[in-house]
Short mmCIF file of C-alpha atoms in Angstrom, two decimals:
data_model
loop_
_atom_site.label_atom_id
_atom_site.label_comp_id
_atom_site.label_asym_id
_atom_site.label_seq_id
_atom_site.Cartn_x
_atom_site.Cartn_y
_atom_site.Cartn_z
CA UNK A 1006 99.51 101.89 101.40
CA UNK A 1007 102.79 101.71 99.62
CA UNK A 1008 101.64 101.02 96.12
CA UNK A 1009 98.76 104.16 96.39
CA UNK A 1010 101.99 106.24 95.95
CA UNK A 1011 104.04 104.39 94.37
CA UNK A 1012 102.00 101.24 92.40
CA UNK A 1013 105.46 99.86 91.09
CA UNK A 1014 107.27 99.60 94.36
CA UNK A 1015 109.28 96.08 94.65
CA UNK A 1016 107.04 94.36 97.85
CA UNK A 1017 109.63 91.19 98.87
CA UNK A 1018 107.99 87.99 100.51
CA UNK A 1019 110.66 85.82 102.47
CA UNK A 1020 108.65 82.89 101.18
CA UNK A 1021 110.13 80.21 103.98
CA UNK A 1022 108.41 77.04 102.30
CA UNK A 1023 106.37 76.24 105.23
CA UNK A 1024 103.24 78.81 104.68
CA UNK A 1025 100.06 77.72 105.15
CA UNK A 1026 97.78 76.73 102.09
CA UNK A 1027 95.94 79.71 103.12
CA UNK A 1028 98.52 82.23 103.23
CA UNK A 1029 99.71 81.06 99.96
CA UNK A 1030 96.14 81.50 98.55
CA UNK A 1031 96.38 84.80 100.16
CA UNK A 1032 99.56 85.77 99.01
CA UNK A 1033 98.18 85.16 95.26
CA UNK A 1034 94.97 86.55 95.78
CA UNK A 1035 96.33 90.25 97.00
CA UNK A 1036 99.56 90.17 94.54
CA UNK A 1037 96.41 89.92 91.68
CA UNK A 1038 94.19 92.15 93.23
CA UNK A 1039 96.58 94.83 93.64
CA UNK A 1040 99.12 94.46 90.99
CA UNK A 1041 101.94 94.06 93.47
CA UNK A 1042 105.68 93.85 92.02
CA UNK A 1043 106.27 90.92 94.13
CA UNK A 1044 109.54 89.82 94.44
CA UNK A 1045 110.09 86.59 96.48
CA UNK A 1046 112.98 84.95 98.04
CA UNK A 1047 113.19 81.27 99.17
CA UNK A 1048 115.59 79.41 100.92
CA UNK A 1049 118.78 77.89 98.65
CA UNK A 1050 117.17 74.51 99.88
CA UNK A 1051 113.47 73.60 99.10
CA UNK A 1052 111.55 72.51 102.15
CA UNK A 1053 111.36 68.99 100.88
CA UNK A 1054 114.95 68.52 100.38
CA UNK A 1055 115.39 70.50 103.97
CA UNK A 1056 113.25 67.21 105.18
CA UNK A 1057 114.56 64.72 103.68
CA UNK A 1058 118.03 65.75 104.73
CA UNK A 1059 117.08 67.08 108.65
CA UNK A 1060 113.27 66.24 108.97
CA UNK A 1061 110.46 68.50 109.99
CA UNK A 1062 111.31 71.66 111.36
CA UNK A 1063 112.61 71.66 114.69
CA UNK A 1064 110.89 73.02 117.86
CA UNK A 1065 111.83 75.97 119.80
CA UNK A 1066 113.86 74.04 122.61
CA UNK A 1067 115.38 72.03 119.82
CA UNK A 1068 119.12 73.19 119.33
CA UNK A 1069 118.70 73.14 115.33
CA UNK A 1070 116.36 75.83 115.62
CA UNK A 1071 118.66 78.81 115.25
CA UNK A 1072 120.12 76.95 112.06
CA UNK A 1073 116.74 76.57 110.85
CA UNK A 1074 115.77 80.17 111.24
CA UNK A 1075 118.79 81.17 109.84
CA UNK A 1076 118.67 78.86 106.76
CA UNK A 1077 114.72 79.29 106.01
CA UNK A 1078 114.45 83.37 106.84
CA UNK A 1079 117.44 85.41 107.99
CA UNK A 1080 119.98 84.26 104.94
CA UNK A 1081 117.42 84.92 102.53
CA UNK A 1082 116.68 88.12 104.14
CA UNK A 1083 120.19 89.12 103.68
CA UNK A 1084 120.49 87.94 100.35
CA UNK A 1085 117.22 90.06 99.50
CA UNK A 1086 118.64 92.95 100.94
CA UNK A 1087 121.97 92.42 99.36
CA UNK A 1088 120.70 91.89 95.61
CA UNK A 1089 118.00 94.69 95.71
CA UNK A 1090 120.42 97.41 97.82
CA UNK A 1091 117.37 99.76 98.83
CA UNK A 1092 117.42 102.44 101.31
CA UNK A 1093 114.20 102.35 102.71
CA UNK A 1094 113.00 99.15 104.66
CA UNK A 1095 109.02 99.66 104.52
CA UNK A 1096 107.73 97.41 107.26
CA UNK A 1097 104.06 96.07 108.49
CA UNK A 1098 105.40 95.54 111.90
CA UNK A 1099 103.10 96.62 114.86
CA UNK A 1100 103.82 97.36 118.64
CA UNK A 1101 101.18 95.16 120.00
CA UNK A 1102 102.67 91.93 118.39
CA UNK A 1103 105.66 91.46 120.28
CA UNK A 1104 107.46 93.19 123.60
CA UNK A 1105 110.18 93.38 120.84
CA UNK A 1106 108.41 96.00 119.11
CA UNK A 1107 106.64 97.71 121.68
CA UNK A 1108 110.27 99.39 122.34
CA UNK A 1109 111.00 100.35 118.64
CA UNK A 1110 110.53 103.46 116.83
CA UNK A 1111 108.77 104.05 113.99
CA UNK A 1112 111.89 105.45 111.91
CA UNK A 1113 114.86 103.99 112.76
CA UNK A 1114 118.65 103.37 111.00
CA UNK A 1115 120.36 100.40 111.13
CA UNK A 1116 124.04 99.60 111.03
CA UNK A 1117 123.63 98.81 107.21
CA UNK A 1118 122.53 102.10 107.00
CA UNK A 1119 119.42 100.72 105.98
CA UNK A 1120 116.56 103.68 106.85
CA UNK A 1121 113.03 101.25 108.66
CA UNK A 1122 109.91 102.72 108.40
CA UNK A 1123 107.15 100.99 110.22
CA UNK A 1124 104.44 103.88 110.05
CA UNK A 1125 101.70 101.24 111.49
CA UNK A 1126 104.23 100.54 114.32
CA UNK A 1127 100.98 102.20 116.64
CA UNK A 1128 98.40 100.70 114.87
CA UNK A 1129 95.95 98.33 117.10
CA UNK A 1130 94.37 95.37 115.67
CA UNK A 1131 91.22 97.53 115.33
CA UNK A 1132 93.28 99.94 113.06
CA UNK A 1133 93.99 97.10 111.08
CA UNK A 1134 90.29 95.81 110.91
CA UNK A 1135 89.26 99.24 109.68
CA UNK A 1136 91.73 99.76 107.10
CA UNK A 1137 91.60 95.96 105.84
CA UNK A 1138 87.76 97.29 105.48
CA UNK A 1139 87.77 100.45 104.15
CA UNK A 1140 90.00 99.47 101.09
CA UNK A 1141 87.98 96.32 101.10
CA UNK A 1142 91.71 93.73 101.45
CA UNK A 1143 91.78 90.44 101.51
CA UNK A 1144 93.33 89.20 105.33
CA UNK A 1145 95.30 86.06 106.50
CA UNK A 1146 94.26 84.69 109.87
CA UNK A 1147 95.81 81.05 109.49
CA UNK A 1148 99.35 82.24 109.51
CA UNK A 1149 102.22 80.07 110.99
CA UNK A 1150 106.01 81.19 111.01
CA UNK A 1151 108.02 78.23 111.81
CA UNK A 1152 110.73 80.52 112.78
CA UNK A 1153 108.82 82.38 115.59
CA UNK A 1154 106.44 79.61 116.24
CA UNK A 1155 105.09 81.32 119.27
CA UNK A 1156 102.74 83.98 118.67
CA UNK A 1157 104.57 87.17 120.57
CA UNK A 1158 108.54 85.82 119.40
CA UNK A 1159 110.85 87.20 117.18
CA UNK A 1160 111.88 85.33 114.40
CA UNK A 1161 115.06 87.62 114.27
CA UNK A 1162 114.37 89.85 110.97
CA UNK A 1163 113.66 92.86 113.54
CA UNK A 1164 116.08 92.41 116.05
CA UNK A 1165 118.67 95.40 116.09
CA UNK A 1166 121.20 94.77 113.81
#
């Protein structure tokens, strides 16, 4: 939706290391298909040195977990926001994904300052069908985040800040 108006527009991937082949496939197949400005962040530690250090990512009830979400997604999050400084968060979020974001609005300001716009916050998963069909996109349905692991969990990204 983004790049119809604006084709240019920097699209950021917190790329945690531990996508799915699939996802990455995906991830290259709509960056070529639509030209996306891509810009993509990765943790200051490479999944395989993460491992060979701490082993595979740790569970939810596992006490490293916070450290690993914070390592693998929320400090390159910052850092992303940091080194690009926008003003406008554009966000794929949806309601229906999480009792999280059921209770957000679609326009919101952070502390940062930092204007969110989730404009398919109200979106259903049929909305999504149709519009992944009418503009004939590619879609991702083997998606794990290691970070939320859980299907309806926040990794923390959306959280108020």
């Amino acid at each position: 939706m983004a790049t119809r108006a604006r084709p240019d527009i920097p699209v950021v991937w917190m790329d945690s290391g531990y996508n799915t082949e699939a996802t990455y496939r995906f991830a290259d197949e709509v960056t070529r298909r639509l030209a996306l400005n891509l810009v993509v962040y990765h943790p200051r530690r490479s999944r395989a040195h993460r491992e060979a250090l701490e082993g595979i990512a740790p569970g939810l009830e596992d006490p490293r977990h916070a450290a690993f979400t914070e390592e693998v997604k929320l400090e390159p999050f910052r850092r992303a926001l940091r080194e690009m400084a926008p003003r406008v968060w554009l966000t794929a979020l949806r309601g229906e994904d999480t009792p999280e974001r059921s209770r957000m609005q679609p326009v919101s300001l952070g502390d940062n300052g930092l204007l969110k716009v989730a404009p398919l916050l109200h979106w259903t998963a049929k909305d999504m069908y149709d519009y992944v069909q009418r503009f004939d996109l590619p879609n991702n349905f083997d998606y794990f985040d290691p970070t939320k692991v859980e299907a309806k969990r926040e990794c923390g990204l959306h959280l108020a800040r």
